[in-house]
């Protein structure tokens, strides 16, 4: 039996009541200055979707790093480390979301959980679904993109499609609806459920852009009004499902999506 834990999306309550401990402000006294130095807005704090002795599942906001960066140390992982008084942030990191992407982020609270979850990700046993809003509208309701991608060595941290040296990458998409968007050249924006079958960096972003449906607010792969029409990337890690490292039970978590206009879809 799968246990499902959701945020406000679909109005399904969390099974476990959680304490939303705040990080002491003294730890981030120069936070505004640090973000201003990089020309970035200060992100909101993560929200705790679930926590037990083995895992933490956060709703990471857009504009917040998943893990500490070389120059900007503030991240969802360091926030959780301080909130739960954990000794080593490097022993928490299971996977990452792009800084611009919001949604479900799973962290480990001990080495055994870290090892188990890493194995599940490596074996592609973790199921994830994303929500996205893109410029334009496809001629069909669903499809898939299989394009190999690799790092763009001349334009880091961007990725590019390379049929010779790129790694196999596979994305399945499903159109959920479209709305008029006179601010866009296409005149319409569309909402998608995206399922990554592989987990490459920027995979969803470059795959959707490659089929002429760039994600709105994407500073790397969108152009013109598609890039500037939103002050954030409209890509959200909506659900994640995996086997709990201690109980062996399949669990699923969901984070509410602020830009999704359709209820019950």
Short mmCIF file of C-alpha atoms in Angstrom, two decimals:
data_model
loop_
_atom_site.label_atom_id
_atom_site.label_comp_id
_atom_site.label_asym_id
_atom_site.label_seq_id
_atom_site.Cartn_x
_atom_site.Cartn_y
_atom_site.Cartn_z
CA UNK A 1 0.00 0.00 0.00
CA UNK A 2 1.30 3.44 -0.90
CA UNK A 3 1.09 6.24 1.64
CA UNK A 4 0.44 9.61 0.04
CA UNK A 5 1.45 12.89 1.65
CA UNK A 6 0.34 16.11 0.01
CA UNK A 7 0.50 19.81 0.57
CA UNK A 8 -2.40 22.13 -0.22
CA UNK A 9 -2.64 20.75 -3.77
CA UNK A 10 -5.87 18.69 -4.11
CA UNK A 11 -6.64 19.48 -0.44
CA UNK A 12 -5.29 16.17 0.91
CA UNK A 13 -3.91 16.74 4.42
CA UNK A 14 -0.56 15.54 5.66
CA UNK A 15 -0.71 12.34 7.69
CA UNK A 16 1.91 13.58 10.15
CA UNK A 17 1.75 16.90 12.00
CA UNK A 18 5.10 18.62 11.73
CA UNK A 19 6.88 21.44 13.51
CA UNK A 20 7.93 24.23 11.16
CA UNK A 21 11.06 25.29 12.99
CA UNK A 22 12.61 28.51 11.75
CA UNK A 23 16.32 28.97 11.14
CA UNK A 24 17.80 31.54 13.54
CA UNK A 25 18.08 34.85 11.73
CA UNK A 26 21.63 35.32 13.01
CA UNK A 27 22.68 32.58 10.58
CA UNK A 28 21.53 34.69 7.63
CA UNK A 29 22.25 38.25 8.76
CA UNK A 30 23.84 39.15 5.41
CA UNK A 31 21.44 37.10 3.30
CA UNK A 32 20.00 40.07 1.40
CA UNK A 33 23.48 41.39 0.68
CA UNK A 34 24.68 37.98 -0.52
CA UNK A 35 21.81 37.64 -2.99
CA UNK A 36 22.09 41.26 -4.10
CA UNK A 37 25.75 40.64 -4.96
CA UNK A 38 24.65 37.99 -7.44
CA UNK A 39 21.71 40.04 -8.73
CA UNK A 40 19.19 37.57 -7.31
CA UNK A 41 16.00 38.01 -5.28
CA UNK A 42 16.02 36.67 -1.73
CA UNK A 43 13.99 33.43 -1.78
CA UNK A 44 11.36 32.51 0.74
CA UNK A 45 12.07 29.76 3.27
CA UNK A 46 11.40 26.13 2.37
CA UNK A 47 8.30 24.44 3.77
CA UNK A 48 8.46 21.06 5.46
CA UNK A 49 6.18 18.56 3.73
CA UNK A 50 7.29 15.59 5.84
CA UNK A 51 9.96 14.58 8.33
CA UNK A 52 10.85 11.50 10.35
CA UNK A 53 14.06 10.00 11.76
CA UNK A 54 15.33 9.07 8.28
CA UNK A 55 14.16 11.63 5.72
CA UNK A 56 13.08 15.23 5.25
CA UNK A 57 10.90 16.26 2.31
CA UNK A 58 10.86 19.98 1.60
CA UNK A 59 8.91 22.24 -0.69
CA UNK A 60 11.83 24.21 -2.11
CA UNK A 61 10.92 27.68 -3.39
CA UNK A 62 12.17 29.06 -6.68
CA UNK A 63 15.42 31.09 -6.49
CA UNK A 64 16.83 28.89 -3.68
CA UNK A 65 19.76 26.53 -4.24
CA UNK A 66 19.14 22.89 -3.36
CA UNK A 67 22.66 22.48 -1.96
CA UNK A 68 25.42 24.95 -1.02
CA UNK A 69 27.14 26.59 -3.98
CA UNK A 70 30.74 27.69 -4.33
CA UNK A 71 29.93 31.34 -3.75
CA UNK A 72 26.39 31.32 -2.33
CA UNK A 73 26.17 28.94 0.63
CA UNK A 74 22.52 29.53 1.54
CA UNK A 75 20.46 26.55 0.34
CA UNK A 76 17.57 24.24 1.14
CA UNK A 77 20.03 21.67 2.49
CA UNK A 78 21.77 24.11 4.84
CA UNK A 79 18.36 25.38 5.99
CA UNK A 80 17.32 21.81 6.85
CA UNK A 81 20.68 21.13 8.49
CA UNK A 82 20.19 24.05 10.87
CA UNK A 83 16.50 23.40 11.38
CA UNK A 84 17.01 19.75 12.36
CA UNK A 85 20.46 20.24 13.95
CA UNK A 86 22.17 17.74 11.67
CA UNK A 87 25.98 17.43 11.72
CA UNK A 88 26.97 17.21 8.04
CA UNK A 89 25.16 18.70 5.09
CA UNK A 90 27.07 16.48 2.63
CA UNK A 91 25.46 13.40 4.21
CA UNK A 92 21.97 14.75 3.49
CA UNK A 93 22.13 15.31 -0.26
CA UNK A 94 20.17 12.76 -2.30
CA UNK A 95 19.26 14.75 -5.41
CA UNK A 96 18.97 18.35 -6.59
CA UNK A 97 16.52 20.73 -8.18
CA UNK A 98 17.72 23.63 -10.29
CA UNK A 99 17.90 26.86 -8.33
CA UNK A 100 15.07 28.29 -10.45
CA UNK A 101 12.82 25.23 -10.02
CA UNK A 102 10.42 24.87 -7.10
CA UNK A 103 8.92 21.76 -5.55
CA UNK A 104 9.67 18.47 -3.78
CA UNK A 105 13.20 17.96 -2.52
CA UNK A 106 14.18 14.88 -0.50
CA UNK A 107 17.03 14.94 2.03
CA UNK A 108 18.49 12.13 4.16
CA UNK A 109 18.87 12.41 7.94
CA UNK A 110 21.40 9.60 8.37
CA UNK A 111 23.99 7.67 6.39
CA UNK A 112 21.86 4.52 6.02
CA UNK A 113 18.98 6.51 4.52
CA UNK A 114 21.41 8.36 2.25
CA UNK A 115 22.85 5.11 0.94
CA UNK A 116 19.41 3.59 0.32
CA UNK A 117 17.99 6.65 -1.42
CA UNK A 118 21.09 7.11 -3.56
CA UNK A 119 20.68 3.54 -4.75
CA UNK A 120 17.02 4.15 -5.65
CA UNK A 121 17.94 7.21 -7.70
CA UNK A 122 20.81 5.35 -9.35
CA UNK A 123 18.49 2.46 -10.28
CA UNK A 124 15.84 4.96 -11.54
CA UNK A 125 13.33 3.58 -9.06
CA UNK A 126 12.21 7.06 -7.97
CA UNK A 127 9.16 8.43 -9.79
CA UNK A 128 8.86 12.18 -10.32
CA UNK A 129 6.32 14.41 -12.02
CA UNK A 130 6.79 18.07 -12.86
CA UNK A 131 4.37 20.82 -13.84
CA UNK A 132 5.36 23.45 -16.38
CA UNK A 133 3.93 26.41 -18.26
CA UNK A 134 5.34 26.88 -21.74
CA UNK A 135 5.04 29.33 -24.60
CA UNK A 136 2.94 28.03 -27.48
CA UNK A 137 0.71 25.00 -27.91
CA UNK A 138 1.58 21.61 -29.41
CA UNK A 139 -0.52 20.06 -32.20
CA UNK A 140 -1.05 16.86 -30.18
CA UNK A 141 -2.02 16.16 -26.57
CA UNK A 142 0.97 14.08 -25.53
CA UNK A 143 4.39 13.03 -26.69
CA UNK A 144 7.97 12.38 -25.69
CA UNK A 145 11.40 13.83 -26.34
CA UNK A 146 14.46 11.62 -26.71
CA UNK A 147 17.44 13.87 -27.34
CA UNK A 148 20.97 13.31 -25.98
CA UNK A 149 22.37 16.23 -24.02
CA UNK A 150 25.70 17.25 -22.51
CA UNK A 151 27.30 20.24 -20.83
CA UNK A 152 27.89 23.29 -23.00
CA UNK A 153 31.57 23.75 -22.18
CA UNK A 154 31.63 27.28 -23.58
CA UNK A 155 28.46 28.44 -21.80
CA UNK A 156 28.39 26.81 -18.37
CA UNK A 157 26.09 25.91 -16.68
CA UNK A 158 23.98 25.48 -19.81
CA UNK A 159 23.42 22.16 -21.58
CA UNK A 160 23.07 21.44 -25.28
CA UNK A 161 21.81 18.69 -27.57
CA UNK A 162 24.67 16.62 -28.98
CA UNK A 163 23.82 13.52 -31.02
CA UNK A 164 27.45 12.35 -30.97
CA UNK A 165 28.63 12.89 -27.39
CA UNK A 166 25.45 13.64 -25.45
CA UNK A 167 24.01 11.29 -22.82
CA UNK A 168 20.67 9.61 -23.63
CA UNK A 169 17.81 11.68 -22.19
CA UNK A 170 14.10 10.94 -22.23
CA UNK A 171 11.13 13.11 -21.25
CA UNK A 172 7.42 12.26 -21.51
CA UNK A 173 4.96 15.16 -21.68
CA UNK A 174 1.18 15.55 -21.49
CA UNK A 175 -0.76 18.71 -22.33
CA UNK A 176 -3.21 19.68 -19.58
CA UNK A 177 -4.67 22.88 -21.02
CA UNK A 178 -3.95 26.19 -22.74
CA UNK A 179 -4.79 29.82 -22.05
CA UNK A 180 -4.56 33.02 -24.13
CA UNK A 181 -1.29 34.90 -23.62
CA UNK A 182 -1.26 38.10 -25.70
CA UNK A 183 2.08 39.07 -24.16
CA UNK A 184 3.74 36.17 -25.99
CA UNK A 185 4.55 36.01 -29.69
CA UNK A 186 2.69 32.72 -29.87
CA UNK A 187 -0.41 34.31 -28.29
CA UNK A 188 -0.98 31.25 -26.10
CA UNK A 189 0.63 29.45 -23.18
CA UNK A 190 0.20 25.78 -22.33
CA UNK A 191 0.39 23.75 -19.16
CA UNK A 192 2.08 20.36 -19.05
CA UNK A 193 2.76 17.41 -16.84
CA UNK A 194 6.34 16.30 -17.46
CA UNK A 195 7.81 12.94 -16.48
CA UNK A 196 11.58 12.63 -16.72
CA UNK A 197 12.62 9.06 -17.51
CA UNK A 198 16.26 10.07 -17.10
CA UNK A 199 17.68 12.66 -14.74
CA UNK A 200 20.05 14.92 -16.66
CA UNK A 201 20.76 18.50 -15.63
CA UNK A 202 18.33 20.95 -17.27
CA UNK A 203 16.74 18.03 -19.11
CA UNK A 204 13.14 19.22 -18.98
CA UNK A 205 14.11 22.78 -19.82
CA UNK A 206 16.20 21.97 -22.89
CA UNK A 207 13.84 19.22 -24.10
CA UNK A 208 10.78 21.48 -24.07
CA UNK A 209 12.71 24.31 -25.72
CA UNK A 210 13.97 21.89 -28.38
CA UNK A 211 10.41 21.13 -29.54
CA UNK A 212 9.46 24.80 -29.69
CA UNK A 213 7.75 24.98 -26.30
CA UNK A 214 10.18 26.86 -24.02
CA UNK A 215 9.27 27.04 -20.35
CA UNK A 216 8.26 30.56 -19.38
CA UNK A 217 10.80 32.48 -17.34
CA UNK A 218 13.70 30.28 -18.45
CA UNK A 219 16.77 32.52 -18.51
CA UNK A 220 18.83 29.86 -20.29
CA UNK A 221 16.68 28.30 -23.00
CA UNK A 222 13.81 30.74 -23.67
CA UNK A 223 14.04 33.90 -25.72
CA UNK A 224 12.17 37.19 -25.98
CA UNK A 225 8.85 37.44 -24.14
CA UNK A 226 8.95 33.77 -23.19
CA UNK A 227 12.01 34.57 -21.10
CA UNK A 228 10.87 37.88 -19.63
CA UNK A 229 7.11 37.31 -19.14
CA UNK A 230 7.63 35.62 -15.76
CA UNK A 231 9.88 36.62 -12.87
CA UNK A 232 10.54 32.95 -12.12
CA UNK A 233 10.96 29.73 -14.05
CA UNK A 234 7.52 28.14 -14.38
CA UNK A 235 8.74 24.63 -13.64
CA UNK A 236 7.68 22.81 -10.48
CA UNK A 237 8.60 19.40 -9.07
CA UNK A 238 5.05 18.45 -8.13
CA UNK A 239 5.30 14.86 -6.89
CA UNK A 240 7.98 12.36 -5.92
CA UNK A 241 7.48 8.70 -4.99
CA UNK A 242 10.01 6.19 -3.65
CA UNK A 243 10.46 3.36 -1.16
CA UNK A 244 10.97 4.54 2.41
CA UNK A 245 14.50 3.52 3.42
CA UNK A 246 13.46 2.14 6.81
CA UNK A 247 9.94 0.76 6.38
CA UNK A 248 10.22 -0.50 2.81
CA UNK A 249 6.83 1.07 2.13
CA UNK A 250 6.25 3.13 -1.00
CA UNK A 251 5.53 6.76 -0.17
CA UNK A 252 4.53 9.72 -2.31
CA UNK A 253 4.76 13.43 -1.58
CA UNK A 254 3.26 16.43 -3.36
CA UNK A 255 4.05 20.15 -3.20
CA UNK A 256 1.43 22.76 -4.16
CA UNK A 257 2.13 24.69 -7.36
CA UNK A 258 1.61 28.44 -7.26
CA UNK A 259 1.24 28.93 -11.02
CA UNK A 260 -1.08 25.99 -11.80
CA UNK A 261 -4.54 27.29 -12.84
CA UNK A 262 -6.45 24.00 -13.02
CA UNK A 263 -8.01 22.35 -10.00
CA UNK A 264 -8.16 18.58 -9.85
CA UNK A 265 -5.81 18.08 -12.83
#
